Each structure stands twice: as structure tokens, then as C-alpha cells.
Coordinates of C-alpha atoms in Angstrom, one line a residue:
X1 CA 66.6 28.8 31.1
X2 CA 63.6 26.9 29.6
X3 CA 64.0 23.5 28.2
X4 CA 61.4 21.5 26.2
X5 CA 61.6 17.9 26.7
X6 CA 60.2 15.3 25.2
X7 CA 59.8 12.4 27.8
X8 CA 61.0 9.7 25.5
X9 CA 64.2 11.5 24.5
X10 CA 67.0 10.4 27.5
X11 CA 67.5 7.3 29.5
X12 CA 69.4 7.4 32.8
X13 CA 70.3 5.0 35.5
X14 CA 69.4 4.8 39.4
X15 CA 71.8 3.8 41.6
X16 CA 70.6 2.8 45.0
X17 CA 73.0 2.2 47.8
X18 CA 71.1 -1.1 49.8
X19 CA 71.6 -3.4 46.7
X20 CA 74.4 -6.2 46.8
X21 CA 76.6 -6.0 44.2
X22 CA 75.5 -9.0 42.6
X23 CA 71.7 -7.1 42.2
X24 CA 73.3 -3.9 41.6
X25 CA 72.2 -3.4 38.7
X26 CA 69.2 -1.1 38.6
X27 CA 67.3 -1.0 35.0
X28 CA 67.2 1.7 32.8
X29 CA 64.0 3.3 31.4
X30 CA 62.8 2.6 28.1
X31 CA 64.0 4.6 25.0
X32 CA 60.6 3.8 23.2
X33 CA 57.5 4.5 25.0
X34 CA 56.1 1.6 27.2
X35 CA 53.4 3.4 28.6
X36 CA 51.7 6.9 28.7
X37 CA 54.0 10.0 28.4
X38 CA 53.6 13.7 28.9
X39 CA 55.8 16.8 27.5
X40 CA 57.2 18.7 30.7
X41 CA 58.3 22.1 29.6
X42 CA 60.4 23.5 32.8
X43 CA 62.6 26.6 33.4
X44 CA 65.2 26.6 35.9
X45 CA 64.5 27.2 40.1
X46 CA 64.2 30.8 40.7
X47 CA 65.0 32.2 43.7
X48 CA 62.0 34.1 45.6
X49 CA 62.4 36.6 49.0
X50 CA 59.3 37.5 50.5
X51 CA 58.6 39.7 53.4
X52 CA 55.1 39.2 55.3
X53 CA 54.0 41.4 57.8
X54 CA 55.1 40.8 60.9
X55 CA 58.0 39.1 60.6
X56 CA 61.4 40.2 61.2
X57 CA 63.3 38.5 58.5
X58 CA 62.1 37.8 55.3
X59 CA 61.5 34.4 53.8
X60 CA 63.2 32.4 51.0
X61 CA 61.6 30.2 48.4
X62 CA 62.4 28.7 45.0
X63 CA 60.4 28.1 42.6
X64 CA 60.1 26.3 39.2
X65 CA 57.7 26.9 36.4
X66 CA 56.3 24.5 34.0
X67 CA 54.0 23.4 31.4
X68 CA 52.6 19.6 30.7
X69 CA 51.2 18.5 27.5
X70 CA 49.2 15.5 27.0
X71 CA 51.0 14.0 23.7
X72 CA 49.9 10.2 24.2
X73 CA 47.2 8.2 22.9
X74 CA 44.8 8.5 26.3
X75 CA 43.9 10.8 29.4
X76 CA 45.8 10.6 32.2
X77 CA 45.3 11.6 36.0
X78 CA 48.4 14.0 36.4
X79 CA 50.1 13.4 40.2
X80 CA 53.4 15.5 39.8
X81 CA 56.0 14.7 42.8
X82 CA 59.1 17.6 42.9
X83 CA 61.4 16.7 45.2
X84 CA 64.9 18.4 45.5
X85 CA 67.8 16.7 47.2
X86 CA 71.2 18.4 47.9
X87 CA 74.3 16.9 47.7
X88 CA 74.3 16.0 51.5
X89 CA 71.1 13.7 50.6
X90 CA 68.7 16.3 52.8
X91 CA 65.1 15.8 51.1
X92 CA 62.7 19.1 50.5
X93 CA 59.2 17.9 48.7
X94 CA 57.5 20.4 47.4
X95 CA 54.0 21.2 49.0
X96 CA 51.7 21.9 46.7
X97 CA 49.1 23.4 49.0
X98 CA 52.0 26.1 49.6
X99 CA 51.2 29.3 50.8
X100 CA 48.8 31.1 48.8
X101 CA 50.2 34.6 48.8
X102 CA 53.6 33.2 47.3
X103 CA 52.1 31.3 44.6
X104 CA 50.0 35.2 44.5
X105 CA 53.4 36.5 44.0
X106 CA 54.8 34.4 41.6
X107 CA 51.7 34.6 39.5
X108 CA 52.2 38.6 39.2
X109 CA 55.6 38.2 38.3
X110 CA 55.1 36.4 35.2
X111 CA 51.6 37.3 34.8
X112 CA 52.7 38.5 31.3
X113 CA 54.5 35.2 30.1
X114 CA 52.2 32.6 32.3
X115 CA 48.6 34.2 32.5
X116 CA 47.1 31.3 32.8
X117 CA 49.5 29.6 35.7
X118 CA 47.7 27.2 38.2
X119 CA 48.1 26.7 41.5
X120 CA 50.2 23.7 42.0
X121 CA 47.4 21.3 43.6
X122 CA 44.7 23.0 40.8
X123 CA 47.0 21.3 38.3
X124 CA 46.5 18.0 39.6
X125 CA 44.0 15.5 38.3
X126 CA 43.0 14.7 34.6
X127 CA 45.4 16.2 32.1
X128 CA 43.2 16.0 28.6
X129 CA 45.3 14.9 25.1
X130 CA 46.5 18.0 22.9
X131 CA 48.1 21.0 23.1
X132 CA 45.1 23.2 24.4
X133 CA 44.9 20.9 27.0
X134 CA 48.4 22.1 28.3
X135 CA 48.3 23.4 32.1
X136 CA 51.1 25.7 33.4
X137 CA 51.6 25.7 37.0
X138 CA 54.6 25.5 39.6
X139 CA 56.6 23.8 42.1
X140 CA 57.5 25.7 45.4
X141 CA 60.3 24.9 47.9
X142 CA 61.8 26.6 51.3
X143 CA 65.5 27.3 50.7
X144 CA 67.2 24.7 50.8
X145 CA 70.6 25.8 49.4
X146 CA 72.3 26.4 53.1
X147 CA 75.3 25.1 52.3
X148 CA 74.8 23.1 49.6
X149 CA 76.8 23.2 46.6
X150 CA 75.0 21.0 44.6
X151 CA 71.4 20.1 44.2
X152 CA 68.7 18.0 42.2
X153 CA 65.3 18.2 41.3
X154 CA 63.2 14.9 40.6
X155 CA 60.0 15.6 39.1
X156 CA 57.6 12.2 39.3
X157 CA 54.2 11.8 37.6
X158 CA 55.2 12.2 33.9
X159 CA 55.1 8.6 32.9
X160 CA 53.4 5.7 33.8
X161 CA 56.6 3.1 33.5
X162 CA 57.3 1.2 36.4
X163 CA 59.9 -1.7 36.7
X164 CA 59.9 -3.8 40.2
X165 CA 62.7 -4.9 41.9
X166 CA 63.3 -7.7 44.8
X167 CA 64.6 -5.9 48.0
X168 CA 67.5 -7.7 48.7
X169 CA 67.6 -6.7 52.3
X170 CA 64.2 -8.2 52.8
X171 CA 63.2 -10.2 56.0
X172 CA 60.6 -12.4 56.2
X173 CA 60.3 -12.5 60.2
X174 CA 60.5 -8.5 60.7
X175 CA 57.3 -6.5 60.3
X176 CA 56.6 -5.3 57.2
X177 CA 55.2 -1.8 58.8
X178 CA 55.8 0.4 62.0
X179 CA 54.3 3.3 63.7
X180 CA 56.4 6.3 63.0
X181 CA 55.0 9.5 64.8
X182 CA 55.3 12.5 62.9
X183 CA 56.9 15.8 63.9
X184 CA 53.4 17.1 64.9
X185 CA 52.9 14.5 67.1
X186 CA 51.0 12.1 64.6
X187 CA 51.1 8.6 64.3
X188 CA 51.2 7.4 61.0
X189 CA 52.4 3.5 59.8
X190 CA 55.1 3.3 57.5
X191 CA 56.7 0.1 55.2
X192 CA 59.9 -0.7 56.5
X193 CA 60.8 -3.8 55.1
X194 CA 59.4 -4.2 51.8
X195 CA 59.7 -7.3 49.9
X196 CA 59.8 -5.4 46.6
X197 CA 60.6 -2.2 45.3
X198 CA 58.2 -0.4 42.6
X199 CA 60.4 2.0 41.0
X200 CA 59.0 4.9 38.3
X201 CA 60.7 6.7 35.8
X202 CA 61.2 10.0 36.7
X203 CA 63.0 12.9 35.4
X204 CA 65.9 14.4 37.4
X205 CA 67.5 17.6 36.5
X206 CA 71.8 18.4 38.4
X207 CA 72.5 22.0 39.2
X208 CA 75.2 23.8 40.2
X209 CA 75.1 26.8 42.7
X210 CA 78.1 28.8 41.9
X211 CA 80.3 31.2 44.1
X212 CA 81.2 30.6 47.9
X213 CA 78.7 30.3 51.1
X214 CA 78.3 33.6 51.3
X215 CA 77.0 34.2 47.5
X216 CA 76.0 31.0 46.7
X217 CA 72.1 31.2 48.2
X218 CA 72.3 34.3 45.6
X219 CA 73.3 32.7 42.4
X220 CA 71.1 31.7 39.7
X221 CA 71.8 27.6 39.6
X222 CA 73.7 26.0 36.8
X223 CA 72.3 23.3 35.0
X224 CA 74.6 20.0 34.8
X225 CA 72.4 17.6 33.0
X226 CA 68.9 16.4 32.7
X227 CA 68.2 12.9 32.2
X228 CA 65.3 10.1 33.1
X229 CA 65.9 7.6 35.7
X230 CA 64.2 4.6 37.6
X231 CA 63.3 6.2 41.2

């Protein structure tokens, strides 16, 4: 399925676990535009087996195609962020410097409907105004239905609203940062006790996988609802 959406259509909430229930409640993005917002035109995750040579099993990917449109009043830089979580909380960004031969694939496949699809880092950067300017590209994942029932996609870059929050569980004689090292052996320092959180509206989009374990990686996913939240 393809939907159309215009960014300033839906308002959702975001509901984040660490807050007290006194500062529970998280706001809501704006109905009206308060900044700069794109048209995201998205069908639903299609599932994608690839074999490559010399490999005993085959590979799983989804994938979701979509176009932007700048509708606003200015340029933007666009810096998309897909992210699907299941319904056990298990995080899979997509990498948009994904393998070349499946985006190759893909491209083929709707060479027809798409000819002009982007890579997925390609479609970074400035996104002109008007409907010419439009750039179709696509988000890629590793399967990530395993046994997941449910799933969601968040898709980030398409606005440039921001609320901040107070961290509630902030403490002023912990670090702010630490050094994390990476599952490649990397060092890298992370924030782990921010004093405020900068959320950004972002679009999230439910699906369903239907049948049981067996036939679930299989099925084409329902979708539940689509709706903007604070993230």
C-alpha cells in the first residue's frame, strides 16, 4: 500500500518510560506548522530474499520505498533516520550505505514505477522546494521479524520541530559521557546522563505481521496506524 501524507495532517503522543508521573507528560506535535515540513510519500516494507554466491542460505531484507517533496517556504538539508522497533523493543536502523547489489535489486524491480530511485545515502543532503525537486529513494533493513508479531517504523528528518524536555533522572555528580566500545572493538563516548532531552517530531507507522511463527516472516505486514510523534 502507498499512502500520501502530508506532514501536518496527524498529531500523536510519545510515551517514554524514565519520566515520573508527575513529568509524564510528553508534548504533542503541533497541528499547524512550526517549522519546515516535507511530504513523505511511503509504501509499506516489502519483504526481499537474495541469494549471493557463495553462500549457503540466502538472505532476508525489507525494504521501504518513498518519495519526499519539498512543500515549505525554504531548502532544507534532508537527514532521514528509519528505524524499526518490534514489539520486544529490539532496535534495527537502517544503513543507508547498505549493500549495493540489494539496492541494485530493488531498483530493477520497480525500475518501471521508480526509474529515477536513489540510493539511500544519494538522497541525503539539500532537498530543493517543488514538486520536481521530489527524490525517490529507499530504506533497507535485515529481517528483523524473528518472532515478532508486531513492529514499527519511525522515519526522522521530515520536520524541523523540536520540543526539549528536563531529564528527570538527571545527576549532577555522575558523568555526563562514558566510553562505550563498540562491537568491532571501537571506542566511542556516549551521553549517559543528559540533563535534557531534545525530542523531534517524527513519523511512526504500526504493522501487523499476520499468521503464526512459521508464516509470519512470509506475510505482507498490516498497517495499524500512522501518526506523528515527539521522539
Amino acid at each position: 500500500m502507498r499512502t500520501c501524507l502530508l506532514i501536518t495532517a496527524v498529531a500523536g503522543l510519545l510515551v517514554i518510560p524514565a519520566l515520573t508521573p508527575a513529568a509524564s507528560a510528553a508534548p504533542q506535535p503541533s497541528i499547524a506548522p512550526k517549522s519546515w515540513q516535507l511530504n513523505f510519500d511511503f509504501e509499506d516494507p516489502q519483504r526481499l530474499v537474495v541469494q549471493f554466491p557463495g553462500e549457503d542460505q540466502p538472505r532476508v531484507y525489507w525494504y521501504m520505498l518513498y518519495s519526499v517533496t519539498n512543500n515549505s517556504n525554504r531548502d532544507v538539508q534532508f537527514m532521514p533516520q528509519f528505524e524499526v522497533v518490534t514489539e520486544n523493543l529490539k532496535v534495527y536502523p537502517a544503513n543507508p550505505a547498505a549493500d549495493p547489489a540489494v539496492f541494485d535489486i530493488i531498483k530493477r524491480l520497480h525500475l518501471r514505477d521508480r526509474p529515477f530511485l536513489l540510493e539511500p545515502f544519494e538522497a541525503m543532503g539539500k532537498l530543493l522546494q517543488g514538486a520536481d525537486n521530489a527524490k525517490d529513494s529507499v530504506a533497507v533493513w535485515r529481517d528483523f521479524t524473528g518472532e515478532a508479531r508486531r513492529f514499527s517504523v519511525f522515519v526522522g528528518g521530515l520536520s524541523g520541530e523540536t520540543a526539549v524536555l528536563p531529564n528527570p533522572a538527571y545527576d549532577p555528580d555522575k558523568p555526563k559521557t562514558e566510553v562505550k566500545t563498540l562491537p568491532d572493538g571501537e571506542e566511542t563516548e556516549v551521553v549517559v546522563n543528559p540533563r535534557k532531552f531534545v525530542l523531534h517530531k517524527t513519523l511512526q507507522v504500526d504493522y501487523r505481521l499476520p499468521g503464526d511463527q512459521q508464516t509470519r516472516s512470509q506475510a505482507a505486514p498490516v498497517r495499524e496506524k500512522v501518526e506523528w510523534i515527539m521522539r
